[in-house]
Coordinates of C-alpha atoms in Angstrom, one line a residue:
Chain A
M1 CA 21.6 6.0 9.7
I2 CA 23.8 3.1 8.3
R3 CA 23.0 1.0 11.4
G4 CA 19.3 1.6 10.9
W5 CA 19.5 0.5 7.2
A6 CA 21.5 -2.6 8.2
I7 CA 18.9 -3.5 10.9
L8 CA 15.9 -3.0 8.5
L9 CA 17.5 -5.1 5.7
L10 CA 18.6 -7.8 8.2
L11 CA 15.1 -8.1 9.6
Q12 CA 13.6 -8.3 6.1
G13 CA 16.1 -11.1 5.3
L14 CA 15.2 -12.9 8.5
G15 CA 11.5 -12.5 7.6
E16 CA 12.1 -14.1 4.2
L17 CA 13.9 -17.0 5.8
L18 CA 11.2 -17.5 8.3
A19 CA 8.5 -17.3 5.6
Q20 CA 10.3 -20.0 3.6
A21 CA 11.0 -22.2 6.5
L22 CA 7.5 -22.1 8.0
H23 CA 5.7 -21.9 4.6
L24 CA 3.9 -18.7 5.7
P25 CA 1.8 -17.0 3.0
L26 CA 3.4 -13.6 3.9
P27 CA 6.3 -11.7 2.3
G28 CA 9.4 -11.3 4.4
S29 CA 8.9 -7.6 4.8
V30 CA 5.7 -8.0 6.8
I31 CA 7.3 -10.6 9.1
G32 CA 10.3 -8.2 9.4
M33 CA 7.8 -5.5 10.6
I34 CA 6.6 -7.9 13.3
L35 CA 10.3 -8.8 14.2
L36 CA 11.2 -5.0 14.5
L37 CA 8.2 -4.5 16.8
L38 CA 9.3 -7.5 18.9
G39 CA 12.9 -6.4 18.9
L40 CA 12.1 -2.9 20.1
R41 CA 9.7 -4.2 22.7
A42 CA 12.3 -6.7 24.0
G43 CA 14.9 -4.0 24.1
L44 CA 17.2 -5.8 21.7
I45 CA 16.9 -2.9 19.2
R46 CA 16.9 0.8 20.4
V47 CA 14.6 3.4 18.8
E48 CA 17.5 5.7 18.0
W49 CA 19.3 3.0 16.0
V50 CA 16.5 2.7 13.5
K51 CA 14.8 6.1 13.8
D52 CA 16.6 8.0 11.0
A53 CA 16.4 5.3 8.4
A54 CA 12.8 4.4 9.2
E55 CA 11.6 8.0 9.2
L56 CA 13.3 8.7 5.9
L57 CA 11.7 5.7 4.2
L58 CA 8.2 6.3 5.7
S59 CA 8.2 10.0 4.9
H60 CA 8.5 9.0 1.2
L61 CA 6.5 5.8 1.3
S62 CA 4.2 6.9 -1.6
L63 CA 7.1 7.5 -4.0
L64 CA 8.1 3.8 -3.6
F65 CA 4.9 2.7 -5.4
V66 CA 5.6 4.7 -8.6
P67 CA 7.6 2.0 -10.5
A68 CA 4.8 -0.6 -9.9
G69 CA 2.3 2.0 -11.1
V70 CA 4.3 2.7 -14.3
G71 CA 4.1 -1.1 -14.9
V72 CA 0.4 -0.6 -15.7
M73 CA 1.5 0.4 -19.2
L74 CA 2.5 -3.1 -20.0
Y75 CA -1.1 -4.3 -19.5
F76 CA -3.0 -1.6 -21.3
D77 CA -4.4 -4.2 -23.7
L78 CA -5.5 -6.6 -21.0
I79 CA -7.1 -3.7 -19.0
A80 CA -8.8 -2.2 -22.1
G81 CA -10.4 -5.6 -22.8
Q82 CA -12.1 -5.7 -19.4
W83 CA -12.4 -2.0 -18.7
W84 CA -15.9 -1.8 -17.2
P85 CA -15.9 -4.7 -14.7
L86 CA -12.3 -3.8 -13.7
T87 CA -13.0 -0.1 -13.1
I88 CA -16.3 -0.5 -11.4
A89 CA -15.0 -3.3 -9.1
T90 CA -11.8 -1.3 -8.2
V91 CA -13.6 1.9 -7.5
G92 CA -16.7 0.5 -5.9
S93 CA -14.8 -2.0 -3.7
T94 CA -12.4 0.7 -2.4
F95 CA -15.3 2.8 -1.2
V96 CA -17.0 -0.3 0.4
V97 CA -13.8 -1.2 2.3
L98 CA -13.2 2.4 3.5
A99 CA -16.8 2.5 4.8
V100 CA -17.0 -1.0 6.3
T101 CA -13.6 -0.7 8.1
G102 CA -14.2 2.9 9.3
W103 CA -17.7 2.2 10.6
T104 CA -16.9 -1.1 12.2
T105 CA -13.9 0.4 14.1
K106 CA -15.8 3.5 15.1
L107 CA -18.8 1.5 16.3
L108 CA -16.7 -0.7 18.5
S109 CA -14.4 2.0 19.8
P110 CA -15.0 3.8 23.1
P111 CA -16.6 7.2 22.4
E112 CA -14.1 9.2 24.6
N113 CA -11.8 10.0 21.6
N114 CA -12.2 13.7 20.8
D115 CA -9.2 13.8 18.5
V116 CA -10.5 14.6 15.0
C117 CA -8.6 14.6 11.7
Chain B
M1 CA 17.6 9.9 -26.5
S2 CA 20.7 7.8 -26.3
A3 CA 19.8 4.1 -25.7
E4 CA 23.0 3.7 -23.7
L5 CA 21.9 6.4 -21.2
T6 CA 18.3 5.2 -20.9
A7 CA 19.5 1.6 -20.3
S8 CA 21.4 2.6 -17.2
P9 CA 19.6 2.6 -13.8
L10 CA 20.4 6.3 -13.8
F11 CA 17.5 7.0 -16.1
G12 CA 14.8 5.2 -14.2
I13 CA 15.8 6.6 -10.8
G14 CA 16.5 10.1 -12.2
A15 CA 13.3 10.4 -14.2
T16 CA 11.2 9.1 -11.2
L17 CA 12.7 11.5 -8.7
L18 CA 12.7 14.5 -11.0
I19 CA 9.0 14.0 -12.0
Y20 CA 8.0 13.2 -8.4
E21 CA 9.7 16.4 -7.3
L22 CA 7.9 18.4 -9.9
A23 CA 4.6 16.7 -9.1
T24 CA 5.1 17.6 -5.4
L25 CA 5.7 21.2 -6.2
L26 CA 2.6 21.2 -8.4
Y27 CA 0.6 19.7 -5.5
R28 CA 1.9 22.3 -3.1
R29 CA 0.9 25.1 -5.4
W30 CA -2.6 23.6 -6.1
P31 CA -3.4 21.1 -3.4
L32 CA -6.3 19.4 -5.3
A33 CA -7.0 15.7 -4.6
L34 CA -6.7 14.9 -8.3
L35 CA -3.2 16.3 -8.4
N36 CA -2.0 13.6 -6.1
P37 CA 1.8 13.5 -6.6
V38 CA 2.0 9.7 -7.1
L39 CA -0.8 9.6 -9.7
V40 CA 0.7 12.6 -11.5
T41 CA 4.2 11.0 -11.5
I42 CA 2.9 7.7 -12.8
V43 CA 0.9 9.3 -15.6
G44 CA 3.9 11.6 -16.4
L45 CA 6.4 8.8 -16.6
I46 CA 4.1 6.6 -18.7
G47 CA 3.6 9.6 -21.0
L48 CA 7.3 10.3 -21.2
L49 CA 8.2 6.7 -22.0
Q50 CA 5.5 6.5 -24.7
A51 CA 6.4 9.8 -26.2
V52 CA 10.1 9.2 -26.6
H53 CA 9.7 5.4 -27.2
I54 CA 11.7 4.1 -24.3
P55 CA 10.8 0.5 -23.5
Y56 CA 9.5 -0.3 -20.0
D57 CA 12.5 -2.7 -19.5
S58 CA 14.9 0.3 -19.7
Y59 CA 12.9 2.2 -17.1
R60 CA 12.7 -0.9 -15.0
R61 CA 16.5 -1.0 -14.3
G62 CA 16.2 2.1 -12.1
G63 CA 12.5 1.5 -11.2
D64 CA 13.3 -1.8 -9.6
M65 CA 15.9 -0.2 -7.3
I66 CA 13.1 2.2 -6.0
L67 CA 10.7 -0.7 -5.7
F68 CA 13.3 -2.6 -3.7
L69 CA 13.1 0.0 -1.0
L70 CA 9.4 -0.9 -0.4
G71 CA 10.7 -4.0 1.5
P72 CA 12.7 -2.2 4.2
A73 CA 9.9 0.5 4.3
V74 CA 7.4 -2.1 5.3
V75 CA 9.8 -3.3 8.0
A76 CA 10.1 0.3 9.1
L77 CA 6.4 0.4 9.8
G78 CA 7.2 -1.5 13.0
L79 CA 8.7 1.7 14.5
P80 CA 5.6 3.9 14.6
L81 CA 3.6 0.9 15.7
Y82 CA 6.0 0.4 18.6
Q83 CA 5.9 4.1 19.5
R84 CA 2.1 4.0 19.5
R85 CA 1.7 0.6 21.1
Q86 CA -0.3 1.9 24.1
E87 CA -3.0 3.4 21.9
V88 CA -3.1 0.3 19.7
L89 CA -3.4 -2.1 22.6
A90 CA -6.1 0.1 24.2
R91 CA -8.3 -0.4 21.1
L92 CA -7.1 -3.8 20.0
V93 CA -10.6 -5.4 19.7
P94 CA -12.1 -2.6 17.4
I95 CA -8.9 -2.7 15.4
L96 CA -8.9 -6.5 14.8
C97 CA -12.7 -6.4 14.0
G98 CA -12.4 -3.4 11.7
V99 CA -9.6 -5.0 9.6
S100 CA -11.3 -8.4 9.4
A101 CA -14.6 -6.8 8.3
G102 CA -12.7 -4.7 5.8
A103 CA -10.8 -7.7 4.4
V104 CA -14.0 -9.7 3.9
A105 CA -15.8 -6.7 2.4
S106 CA -12.9 -6.2 0.0
I107 CA -12.9 -9.7 -1.4
V108 CA -16.7 -10.0 -1.6
S109 CA -17.3 -6.6 -3.2
A110 CA -14.4 -6.9 -5.7
C111 CA -15.3 -10.4 -6.9
G112 CA -19.0 -9.6 -6.7
L113 CA -18.8 -6.4 -8.8
V114 CA -16.5 -8.1 -11.4
L115 CA -18.9 -10.9 -11.9
L116 CA -22.0 -8.6 -11.8
F117 CA -20.5 -6.4 -14.6
G118 CA -19.6 -9.2 -16.9
G119 CA -16.0 -10.0 -16.0
G120 CA -14.7 -13.6 -15.8
T121 CA -13.4 -15.7 -13.0
E122 CA -9.8 -14.9 -13.8
L123 CA -10.5 -11.2 -13.5
A124 CA -12.4 -11.7 -10.2
L125 CA -9.5 -13.7 -8.7
S126 CA -7.0 -11.1 -9.9
L127 CA -9.0 -8.4 -8.1
A128 CA -9.7 -10.3 -4.9
P129 CA -6.5 -9.3 -3.1
K130 CA -6.5 -5.7 -4.5
S131 CA -6.5 -3.9 -1.1
V132 CA -3.3 -5.5 0.2
T133 CA 0.2 -4.4 -0.4
T134 CA 1.9 -5.3 -3.7
P135 CA 4.2 -8.2 -2.7
I136 CA 1.4 -10.0 -0.7
A137 CA -1.3 -9.4 -3.4
I138 CA 1.0 -10.8 -6.1
G139 CA 1.7 -13.9 -4.0
I140 CA -2.0 -14.5 -3.4
A141 CA -2.9 -14.0 -7.1
Q142 CA -0.2 -16.6 -8.1
K143 CA -1.7 -19.1 -5.8
T144 CA -5.4 -18.8 -6.8
G145 CA -5.1 -18.5 -10.6
G146 CA -5.4 -14.7 -11.0
I147 CA -3.1 -12.8 -13.3
P148 CA -0.3 -11.5 -10.9
A149 CA 0.7 -8.6 -13.2
L150 CA -2.9 -7.4 -13.5
T151 CA -3.2 -7.7 -9.7
A152 CA -0.1 -5.5 -9.3
S153 CA -1.6 -2.8 -11.5
V154 CA -5.0 -2.9 -9.7
V155 CA -3.3 -2.7 -6.3
V156 CA -1.6 0.5 -7.3
M157 CA -4.8 2.0 -8.8
T158 CA -6.6 1.1 -5.6
G159 CA -3.9 2.7 -3.5
C160 CA -3.9 5.9 -5.6
L161 CA -7.7 6.1 -5.3
G162 CA -7.7 5.7 -1.6
A163 CA -4.9 8.2 -1.1
I164 CA -6.7 10.7 -3.3
I165 CA -10.2 10.6 -1.8
G166 CA -10.0 8.3 1.2
P167 CA -9.8 10.9 4.0
E168 CA -12.4 13.2 2.4
F169 CA -14.8 10.2 1.9
C170 CA -14.2 9.1 5.5
R171 CA -15.1 12.5 6.9
L172 CA -18.2 12.6 4.7
I173 CA -19.5 9.3 6.2
G174 CA -18.7 10.4 9.7
V175 CA -15.4 8.5 10.3
R176 CA -13.3 11.3 11.8
D177 CA -11.2 9.9 14.6
P178 CA -7.6 9.1 13.6
V179 CA -7.8 5.4 14.6
S180 CA -10.9 4.5 12.5
M181 CA -9.7 6.7 9.6
G182 CA -6.2 5.3 9.7
L183 CA -7.4 1.7 9.8
A184 CA -9.8 2.3 6.9
M185 CA -7.0 3.9 4.9
G186 CA -4.5 1.2 5.5
T187 CA -7.1 -1.6 5.0
A188 CA -8.5 -0.1 1.8
S189 CA -5.4 1.2 0.1
H190 CA -2.2 -0.3 1.8
G191 CA 1.0 1.8 1.6
L192 CA -0.4 4.6 -0.5
G193 CA -3.3 5.1 1.9
T194 CA -0.7 5.0 4.8
G195 CA 1.5 7.5 3.0
R196 CA -1.4 10.0 2.8
M197 CA -2.5 9.2 6.4
L198 CA 1.0 9.8 7.7
E199 CA 0.8 13.4 6.2
I200 CA -2.5 14.0 8.0
H201 CA -2.0 12.4 11.4
L202 CA 0.9 10.5 13.1
L203 CA -1.2 8.1 15.1
G204 CA -3.5 7.5 12.2
G205 CA -0.5 6.8 10.0
A206 CA 0.9 4.3 12.5
I207 CA -2.5 2.6 12.6
A208 CA -2.7 2.5 8.8
G209 CA 0.7 0.8 8.8
L210 CA -0.6 -1.8 11.2
A211 CA -3.7 -2.3 8.9
I212 CA -1.3 -3.2 6.0
G213 CA 0.2 -6.1 7.9
L214 CA -3.1 -7.3 9.4
N215 CA -5.1 -7.1 6.2
G216 CA -2.2 -8.8 4.4
I217 CA -2.4 -11.7 6.8
I218 CA -6.2 -12.0 6.9
T219 CA -6.6 -11.6 3.1
A220 CA -3.8 -14.2 2.4
L221 CA -5.8 -16.7 4.4
L222 CA -9.3 -15.7 3.1
V223 CA -8.8 -15.5 -0.6
P224 CA -7.7 -19.2 -1.1
L225 CA -10.8 -20.1 1.1
F226 CA -13.1 -18.0 -1.2
D227 CA -11.5 -19.5 -4.3
W228 CA -12.1 -23.0 -2.9
L229 CA -15.7 -22.3 -1.9
F230 CA -17.0 -20.3 -4.9
F231 CA -14.8 -20.8 -8.0

């Protein structure tokens, strides 16, 4: 478990360094994700090294967004001032993205897939 | 409550975990979409802080430690992606097209609806990156002249909404296979959509994780372009 944590944090750090050095418009964590994928593929990192730590984090992924959500309370005034455009755009756009992404992917996918969820 | 106690990270972490645990029990007892544990926990914590007059900065000492874990968690998304690489490679073209279409749809619909319903340019630019994960969205908003803090709030709202009704909405419009649904969930509502998707289907969850990264990359490139073209 400790080895897994060390690897995940190391890759995030490497990602931050790469983002800075190459002026990439991405946070280090996303680059770290790509590095983990490459490391596993290249055999430099073994699945069992990172499995426990990764699965622990991913099984509670939603919890990690709670503090950012509580931060909404700081901007109640700002939000209240533009309530309608903000709510309609947030809700409407979320449905639009779900539909556009889902339909595009489905349309271009081979129809063999019987797995339904 | 003693100010000394609430000023320690113990308070922020303890309160978050305790309320989340209670919210999870509540959701297990009544699995209604509206009782989504993240939404209930956020509303519960805001209510608690307001009710007993604890400043957000005190909560933040512990909250930031939880938020920190989001970094390694995003890195960890590489693991399910590696384990499912064959399925991903087999449908790489639909996946890339789906996320790109979703990224464009997100920026256009968010900005369009804001302007249509009387919001200003600043609000439109704050909402443009709303479907990507928090750290990327804030970075984009800073660059284009949105309000980063407002962006962060809208990102979490978008995530909660997608997590609450996303799968049900997808089934309703005929998107039922795990790859299409996972991609839609990850593209529309980042980590919160992925969290819900991981509960429903393992491959779908891995695909949603992939969508977070891809949508982040595409949106980070598109929003500045849109800003330059239209604002």
